[in-house]
């Protein structure tokens, strides 16, 4: 009978007196119940040191060990493997000679990891062993932005800086925190974090206190990516610095806070909307980057296909009525509305917005911040706005019956009302308003257009390559061979992954739009309270409405995006 690696490892550990038999039995029992790596269980339970385990595995497998802290890895080698894969499998590339990539692994028996890296990089893999902690630190150092620079800056902070108390109650000297947050190293660290986020085209920066460190993540093209971790001892100073920048009260740690600040980046003015939320290990800060220059490009540059865009523009020519833009959080609704408002902003028009919060500050437009805590809700604010003789009113979101009722009645008295609603598709907005309690005859009389939108990631142009998609897969998505032949499409595209796109294969996003312009037949269906599916089917067959899936498939055929994005962003119609 062939002896397994686990049996060999157990024999080596006992023979070398590296683990007590009773501890080994406990570890084997845990592995039997919960699964996982025997070596990791032994280290996690403190039965053996990571270094001793590495030496034992090295001897048994005849794979050399490596001390990563004494090894300098070239940036060109690091770029071969994406950070996501490195963290997933606890690996890091060490060197490259010809077609052979030397890979430091905490578990060199992970065949799945080796096979995936082979496919991903097209290199032959030569594994070496390193401890999991060493690999984790190397990933932070090499993949984390400006890690060495930030470490150097933080080392300049005096050692008597405030540290987090070990007990449940934090003992914080506010005066010291305020002073510490203004010191040059902390100021520079915060500036580096924001600067790198802008370079990576991040839309959000998440700074999240964890039990033993402060985690920084960036949202790029809709997905979160870990950027770096900071020492726990610097947490209070970093968070206080951001609060001071946002003009927030640094002594308040019990309730959520909202603020904002501005920076200048590469000649552009960027607004940051800041949200602070008390969590278990401190205050989590999320900063949303708002670039005003993106609003001036207009609807034509948002990437919408010509047909739904033309429908949308037809609705905008109406002097009054209601236009709804629907979609989930992060689908670009606000950007679309702001782009419309910016285009319609002329001296002859009185434009008022009612938002929670005000995202972009626009010149020549009256913007009101909703304050539910003092009674200034969307509904009460809208009543006051209508007394200001507005031509166009943008309501941040229709959340309840009262807001919907006032907005719809306002659209009947000569105002153009723009707003958002959380539904999955354009037809769903009609039935959602009815569910809220709005009378069908008011919806039919006031609503001009209902639209739905999403944001899709675009293939990185730097690493774009052609691929074939099996016919049976295309059939399931609704892409027939006749359609491909008609458009002359023989292959599809994907992004292989490169440093420019951070090895994701995607760079930037494009909008897709579903626009339903109401006609008499649709209004009659609303009056009869028919289902949203019936309205949608009618709009597709009789009005030629282009659905979100149609938009997405068109972008796939045009080589703009991938099949994975089509399936991720849209559902079957």
Coordinates of C-alpha atoms in Angstrom, one line a residue, residues 118-561:
X118 CA 0.1 27.3 -15.1
X119 CA -3.0 28.1 -17.2
X120 CA -3.0 31.7 -16.1
X121 CA 0.7 32.5 -16.8
X122 CA 1.6 29.8 -19.4
X123 CA 4.8 29.1 -17.3
X124 CA 6.1 25.8 -15.9
X125 CA 5.9 26.0 -12.1
X126 CA 8.9 25.2 -9.8
X127 CA 7.6 25.4 -6.2
X128 CA 9.6 26.3 -3.1
X129 CA 8.3 26.3 0.5
X130 CA 7.7 29.4 2.7
X131 CA 5.7 30.0 5.8
X132 CA 2.2 31.4 5.4
X133 CA 3.0 34.4 7.5
X134 CA 6.1 35.2 5.3
X135 CA 4.0 34.9 2.2
X136 CA 1.2 37.1 3.6
X137 CA 3.8 39.8 4.5
X138 CA 5.4 39.6 1.1
X139 CA 2.0 40.0 -0.6
X140 CA 1.3 43.1 1.5
X141 CA 4.8 44.5 0.7
X142 CA 4.9 43.8 -3.0
X143 CA 1.2 44.2 -4.0
X144 CA 0.3 46.9 -1.6
X145 CA 0.7 50.4 -3.1
X146 CA 3.6 52.4 -1.9
X147 CA 4.0 49.9 0.9
X148 CA 7.6 50.6 1.6
X149 CA 7.1 54.3 1.4
X150 CA 4.2 54.1 3.8
X151 CA 6.1 51.9 6.2
X152 CA 9.0 54.4 6.2
X153 CA 6.6 57.2 6.9
X154 CA 4.9 55.4 9.7
X155 CA 8.3 54.5 11.2
X156 CA 8.8 58.2 11.7
X157 CA 5.8 58.5 14.0
X158 CA 7.1 58.5 17.7
X159 CA 6.7 55.2 19.5
X160 CA 4.7 56.8 22.3
X161 CA 1.8 57.4 19.9
X162 CA -1.6 56.4 21.1
X163 CA -2.2 52.7 20.9
X164 CA -5.5 50.8 21.0
X165 CA -6.4 49.6 24.5
X166 CA -6.3 45.8 24.9
X167 CA -9.6 45.8 26.9
X168 CA -13.0 46.3 25.5
X169 CA -13.2 50.0 26.4
X170 CA -10.9 52.2 24.3
X171 CA -8.9 54.7 26.3
X172 CA -8.5 57.5 23.9
X173 CA -6.9 60.9 24.6
X174 CA -8.7 63.1 22.1
X175 CA -6.3 66.0 22.4
X176 CA -3.4 63.7 21.6
X177 CA -5.2 62.1 18.6
X178 CA -5.9 65.6 17.1
X179 CA -2.2 66.5 17.5
X180 CA -1.0 63.2 16.1
X181 CA -3.2 63.4 13.1
X182 CA -1.6 66.6 12.0
X183 CA 2.0 65.2 12.1
X184 CA 3.7 65.0 8.7
X185 CA 4.0 61.2 8.4
X186 CA 0.2 60.7 9.0
X187 CA -0.7 63.5 6.7
X188 CA 1.6 62.0 4.0
X189 CA 0.2 58.5 4.5
X190 CA -3.4 59.7 4.0
X191 CA -2.4 61.7 0.9
X192 CA -0.7 58.6 -0.5
X193 CA -3.8 56.5 0.0
X194 CA -6.0 59.0 -1.8
X195 CA -3.4 59.7 -4.5
X196 CA -3.0 56.0 -5.3
X197 CA -6.8 55.6 -5.4
X198 CA -7.1 58.3 -8.0
X199 CA -4.3 56.7 -10.1
X200 CA -6.2 53.4 -10.0
X201 CA -9.5 55.1 -11.0
X202 CA -11.2 54.1 -7.8
X203 CA -14.7 55.3 -7.2
X204 CA -14.7 54.5 -3.5
X205 CA -12.0 54.2 -0.8
X206 CA -12.9 51.9 2.1
X207 CA -10.9 52.3 5.3
X208 CA -11.9 49.5 7.7
X209 CA -10.6 48.9 11.2
X210 CA -10.1 45.2 11.9
X211 CA -9.0 43.5 15.1
X212 CA -5.3 43.7 14.5
X213 CA -4.8 46.1 11.6
X214 CA -6.5 48.8 9.5
X215 CA -7.5 47.6 6.0
X216 CA -7.6 49.8 3.0
X217 CA -9.6 48.8 -0.1
X218 CA -10.4 50.5 -3.4
X219 CA -13.5 50.0 -5.6
X220 CA -12.4 50.0 -9.2
X221 CA -14.9 49.4 -12.0
X222 CA -17.4 48.3 -9.5
X223 CA -15.3 45.6 -7.7
X224 CA -13.4 46.0 -4.4
X225 CA -9.7 45.3 -4.3
X226 CA -7.5 45.2 -1.2
X227 CA -4.8 47.9 -1.4
X228 CA -2.8 47.6 1.8
X229 CA -3.0 47.2 5.6
X230 CA -1.8 49.7 8.2
X231 CA -0.6 48.9 11.7
X232 CA -3.4 49.0 14.3
X233 CA -1.4 51.6 16.4
X234 CA -1.8 54.2 13.6
X235 CA -5.6 53.7 13.3
X236 CA -6.8 56.5 15.5
X237 CA -4.5 59.1 13.9
X238 CA -5.4 58.1 10.3
X239 CA -9.1 58.2 11.0
X240 CA -8.8 61.5 12.9
X241 CA -6.9 63.0 10.0
X242 CA -9.7 62.0 7.6
X243 CA -12.4 63.4 10.0
X244 CA -10.6 66.7 10.3
X245 CA -10.3 66.9 6.5
X246 CA -14.1 66.3 6.3
X247 CA -14.8 68.9 9.0
X248 CA -16.3 66.2 11.3
X249 CA -16.2 66.0 15.1
X250 CA -13.3 63.7 16.1
X251 CA -14.7 63.3 19.6
X252 CA -17.9 61.6 18.3
X253 CA -17.4 57.9 18.0
X254 CA -20.9 56.6 18.8
X255 CA -23.1 57.7 15.9
X256 CA -22.7 57.8 12.1
X257 CA -21.3 61.0 10.5
X258 CA -21.3 62.4 7.0
X259 CA -18.9 65.0 5.6
X260 CA -17.0 66.0 2.4
X261 CA -13.8 67.5 1.2
X262 CA -12.1 68.5 -2.1
X263 CA -8.7 67.7 -3.6
X264 CA -7.0 68.7 -6.8
X265 CA -5.6 65.7 -8.8
X266 CA -3.9 66.1 -12.2
X267 CA -5.5 69.5 -12.8
X268 CA -9.0 68.3 -11.9
X269 CA -11.1 69.1 -8.8
X270 CA -12.4 65.9 -7.1
X271 CA -15.1 66.0 -4.4
X272 CA -15.1 63.3 -1.8
X273 CA -18.3 62.4 0.0
X274 CA -17.3 60.8 3.4
X275 CA -19.3 58.4 5.5
X276 CA -18.2 57.3 9.0
X277 CA -19.9 54.3 10.6
X278 CA -19.1 53.1 14.1
X279 CA -18.2 49.4 14.0
X280 CA -16.8 46.8 16.4
X281 CA -13.1 47.8 16.1
X282 CA -13.5 51.6 15.5
X283 CA -15.0 53.8 12.8
X284 CA -15.2 52.6 9.3
X285 CA -14.8 55.3 6.7
X286 CA -16.0 55.1 3.1
X287 CA -15.1 57.9 0.7
X288 CA -16.9 58.3 -2.6
X289 CA -14.9 60.1 -5.3
X290 CA -17.0 62.5 -7.3
X291 CA -15.4 63.9 -10.5
X292 CA -17.4 66.9 -11.8
X293 CA -15.7 66.6 -15.2
X294 CA -17.5 63.4 -15.9
X295 CA -20.9 65.3 -15.8
X296 CA -20.1 67.7 -18.6
X297 CA -19.6 65.0 -21.2
X298 CA -23.4 64.6 -21.7
X299 CA -25.6 61.6 -22.3
X300 CA -23.9 60.9 -25.7
X301 CA -20.7 59.9 -24.0
X302 CA -22.0 57.5 -21.4
X303 CA -21.9 54.6 -23.8
X304 CA -25.6 54.0 -24.4
X305 CA -26.6 52.3 -27.6
X306 CA -28.2 54.7 -30.2
X307 CA -31.8 53.4 -30.1
X308 CA -32.5 53.6 -26.4
X309 CA -30.5 56.9 -26.2
X310 CA -32.8 58.3 -28.9
X311 CA -35.9 57.3 -27.0
X312 CA -34.5 58.9 -23.8
X313 CA -33.8 62.2 -25.7
X314 CA -37.3 62.2 -27.1
X315 CA -38.6 62.2 -23.6
X316 CA -36.3 65.0 -22.5
X317 CA -37.9 67.2 -25.2
X318 CA -41.2 67.2 -23.3
X319 CA -41.7 70.5 -21.2
X320 CA -43.3 68.7 -18.3
X321 CA -44.0 65.2 -17.0
X322 CA -42.0 62.6 -15.0
X323 CA -38.9 60.7 -16.2
X324 CA -37.7 57.8 -14.0
X325 CA -34.2 56.2 -14.0
X326 CA -34.2 52.8 -12.2
X327 CA -31.6 50.3 -11.3
X328 CA -29.7 48.9 -8.2
X329 CA -27.2 50.9 -6.1
X330 CA -24.1 51.6 -8.1
X331 CA -25.7 51.4 -11.6
X332 CA -24.9 55.0 -12.5
X333 CA -28.4 56.5 -12.0
X334 CA -27.1 59.6 -10.3
X335 CA -24.5 60.2 -13.0
X336 CA -27.1 60.0 -15.7
X337 CA -29.5 62.4 -13.9
X338 CA -26.7 64.9 -13.2
X339 CA -25.5 64.7 -16.8
X340 CA -29.1 65.6 -17.9
X341 CA -29.4 68.4 -15.4
X342 CA -26.0 69.8 -16.5
X343 CA -27.1 69.7 -20.1
X344 CA -30.4 71.4 -19.4
X345 CA -28.8 74.1 -17.2
X346 CA -29.4 77.4 -18.9
X347 CA -30.1 80.9 -17.7
X348 CA -33.7 80.6 -18.8
X349 CA -34.5 77.6 -16.6
X350 CA -34.9 77.4 -12.8
X351 CA -33.5 74.0 -11.9
X352 CA -33.8 72.7 -8.3
X353 CA -32.5 69.4 -6.9
X354 CA -33.5 67.7 -3.7
X355 CA -30.9 65.1 -2.6
X356 CA -29.7 63.0 0.3
X357 CA -26.9 63.7 0.2
X358 CA -25.9 66.3 -2.4
X359 CA -23.3 64.4 -4.4
X360 CA -22.0 66.9 -7.0
X361 CA -22.1 70.7 -6.4
X362 CA -23.2 72.4 -9.6
X363 CA -23.1 76.1 -10.4
X364 CA -26.3 77.8 -11.4
X365 CA -28.5 75.1 -9.9
X366 CA -30.4 75.3 -6.6
X367 CA -29.4 72.2 -4.6
X368 CA -31.1 71.2 -1.3
X369 CA -29.8 68.6 1.2
X370 CA -32.6 66.5 2.7
X371 CA -32.5 66.4 6.5
X372 CA -35.0 63.8 7.8
X373 CA -33.7 64.4 11.4
X374 CA -35.1 67.9 11.4
X375 CA -38.2 67.1 9.3
X376 CA -36.8 68.1 5.9
X377 CA -37.7 64.9 4.0
X378 CA -38.0 64.5 0.3
X379 CA -41.8 64.9 0.6
X380 CA -41.7 68.1 2.7
X381 CA -38.8 69.5 0.8
X382 CA -40.6 68.9 -2.5
X383 CA -43.6 70.9 -1.3
X384 CA -41.4 73.9 -0.6
X385 CA -39.5 73.6 -3.8
X386 CA -42.7 73.8 -5.9
X387 CA -43.4 77.2 -4.3
X388 CA -40.1 78.4 -5.9
X389 CA -41.5 78.3 -9.4
X390 CA -39.1 75.6 -10.8
X391 CA -38.9 74.5 -14.4
X392 CA -37.1 71.3 -13.7
X393 CA -36.9 69.4 -10.4
X394 CA -34.6 66.5 -9.7
X395 CA -35.6 64.4 -6.7
X396 CA -32.8 62.1 -5.5
X397 CA -35.0 59.1 -4.9
X398 CA -38.7 58.2 -4.6
X399 CA -38.7 56.2 -1.4
X400 CA -42.3 56.4 -0.2
X401 CA -45.9 57.1 -1.3
X402 CA -45.9 60.7 -0.1
X403 CA -42.8 61.7 -2.2
X404 CA -44.2 59.8 -5.3
X405 CA -47.6 61.4 -5.0
X406 CA -46.3 65.0 -4.7
X407 CA -43.7 64.4 -7.5
X408 CA -46.4 63.0 -9.9
X409 CA -48.9 65.8 -9.1
X410 CA -46.1 68.4 -9.6
X411 CA -45.3 66.9 -13.1
X412 CA -48.9 67.4 -14.0
X413 CA -48.8 71.1 -13.2
X414 CA -46.0 72.1 -15.6
X415 CA -42.7 70.9 -14.1
X416 CA -40.3 68.3 -15.6
X417 CA -39.6 65.9 -12.7
X418 CA -36.5 63.7 -12.8
X419 CA -36.0 61.0 -10.2
X420 CA -34.7 57.5 -9.4
X421 CA -36.4 54.3 -8.2
X422 CA -35.0 50.9 -7.2
X423 CA -36.5 48.4 -9.6
X424 CA -34.9 45.7 -11.9
X425 CA -36.3 47.0 -15.2
X426 CA -38.1 49.8 -16.9
X427 CA -41.6 48.2 -16.8
X428 CA -41.2 47.3 -13.1
X429 CA -41.2 51.0 -12.2
X430 CA -44.8 51.3 -13.3
X431 CA -46.1 48.5 -11.0
X432 CA -43.8 49.7 -8.2
X433 CA -45.5 53.1 -8.1
X434 CA -48.9 51.3 -8.0
X435 CA -47.7 49.1 -5.1
X436 CA -46.7 52.3 -3.3
X437 CA -50.3 53.4 -3.4
X438 CA -50.2 55.9 -6.3
X439 CA -53.4 56.0 -8.3
X440 CA -52.9 54.3 -11.7
X441 CA -54.6 57.2 -13.5
X442 CA -52.0 59.7 -12.1
X443 CA -49.2 57.5 -13.2
X444 CA -50.7 57.1 -16.7
X445 CA -51.2 60.9 -17.0
X446 CA -47.8 62.0 -15.7
X447 CA -45.1 59.4 -16.5
X448 CA -43.3 60.2 -19.8
X449 CA -40.5 57.6 -19.7
X450 CA -39.3 54.8 -17.4
X451 CA -35.8 53.6 -17.9
X452 CA -33.4 51.1 -16.4
X453 CA -29.7 51.0 -16.5
X454 CA -26.6 49.1 -15.5
X455 CA -22.8 49.5 -15.7
X456 CA -20.7 46.9 -17.5
X457 CA -16.9 46.5 -17.3
X458 CA -15.1 47.0 -20.6
X459 CA -12.3 44.7 -21.8
X460 CA -8.9 46.2 -21.2
X461 CA -7.6 47.4 -24.7
X462 CA -4.0 46.7 -23.6
X463 CA -4.4 42.9 -23.2
X464 CA -7.4 42.3 -25.4
X465 CA -7.3 38.9 -27.2
X466 CA -9.7 36.9 -29.3
X467 CA -11.4 33.7 -28.0
X468 CA -14.0 31.2 -29.2
X469 CA -17.3 30.6 -27.3
X470 CA -18.9 27.2 -27.9
X471 CA -22.2 27.3 -29.9
X472 CA -24.2 25.6 -27.1
X473 CA -23.2 28.4 -24.7
X474 CA -24.2 31.1 -27.2
X475 CA -27.5 29.4 -27.7
X476 CA -28.3 29.5 -24.0
X477 CA -27.6 33.3 -24.0
X478 CA -29.8 33.8 -27.0
X479 CA -27.1 34.5 -29.6
X480 CA -27.9 32.5 -32.7
X481 CA -25.5 31.8 -35.6
X482 CA -27.8 33.8 -37.9
X483 CA -27.2 36.9 -35.8
X484 CA -23.4 36.4 -35.8
X485 CA -23.4 35.8 -39.6
X486 CA -25.4 38.9 -40.2
X487 CA -23.0 41.0 -38.2
X488 CA -19.9 39.3 -39.6
X489 CA -18.7 38.1 -36.2
X490 CA -16.4 35.1 -36.1
X491 CA -14.9 35.3 -32.6
X492 CA -15.3 37.1 -29.3
X493 CA -12.8 38.9 -27.0
X494 CA -11.6 38.9 -23.5
X495 CA -8.8 40.6 -21.5
X496 CA -5.9 38.3 -20.6
X497 CA -4.8 40.5 -17.7
X498 CA -1.9 43.0 -17.5
X499 CA -0.4 45.6 -15.1
X500 CA -2.5 48.4 -16.7
X501 CA -5.8 46.7 -15.6
X502 CA -4.3 45.2 -12.4
X503 CA -4.6 41.8 -14.0
X504 CA -8.4 41.9 -14.0
X505 CA -8.8 41.9 -17.8
X506 CA -11.1 44.9 -17.6
X507 CA -10.5 48.7 -17.8
X508 CA -13.3 51.2 -17.4
X509 CA -17.1 50.8 -17.6
X510 CA -19.9 51.4 -20.1
X511 CA -23.6 52.2 -19.5
X512 CA -26.4 50.0 -20.9
X513 CA -29.9 51.5 -21.0
X514 CA -33.5 50.1 -21.3
X515 CA -35.9 53.0 -22.2
X516 CA -39.7 52.6 -22.2
X517 CA -41.5 55.6 -23.7
X518 CA -45.2 55.5 -22.7
X519 CA -47.8 55.5 -25.4
X520 CA -51.6 55.3 -25.1
X521 CA -51.6 51.5 -25.1
X522 CA -49.1 51.3 -22.2
X523 CA -51.1 54.0 -20.3
X524 CA -54.2 51.9 -20.8
X525 CA -52.3 48.8 -19.4
X526 CA -51.3 50.8 -16.3
X527 CA -54.9 51.9 -15.8
X528 CA -55.9 48.2 -15.9
X529 CA -53.1 47.3 -13.4
X530 CA -51.6 44.6 -15.7
X531 CA -48.3 42.9 -14.6
X532 CA -44.9 44.4 -15.4
X533 CA -44.1 41.3 -17.5
X534 CA -47.1 42.0 -19.8
X535 CA -46.0 45.6 -20.2
X536 CA -42.5 44.6 -20.9
X537 CA -43.5 42.0 -23.5
X538 CA -45.7 44.6 -25.3
X539 CA -42.9 47.2 -25.3
X540 CA -40.5 44.7 -26.8
X541 CA -42.8 43.4 -29.5
X542 CA -44.8 46.6 -30.4
X543 CA -42.5 49.5 -29.5
X544 CA -39.2 47.7 -30.3
X545 CA -37.8 48.4 -26.8
X546 CA -34.1 47.3 -26.5
X547 CA -33.8 45.4 -23.2
X548 CA -30.8 45.4 -20.9
X549 CA -29.8 41.9 -22.1
X550 CA -30.0 43.1 -25.8
X551 CA -27.7 46.0 -24.9
X552 CA -25.3 43.7 -23.2
X553 CA -25.2 41.2 -26.0
X554 CA -24.6 44.0 -28.6
X555 CA -21.6 45.1 -26.5
X556 CA -20.4 41.5 -26.5
X557 CA -20.7 41.1 -30.3
X558 CA -19.0 44.5 -30.8
X559 CA -16.0 43.2 -28.7
X560 CA -16.5 45.8 -25.9
X561 CA -17.2 43.3 -23.1

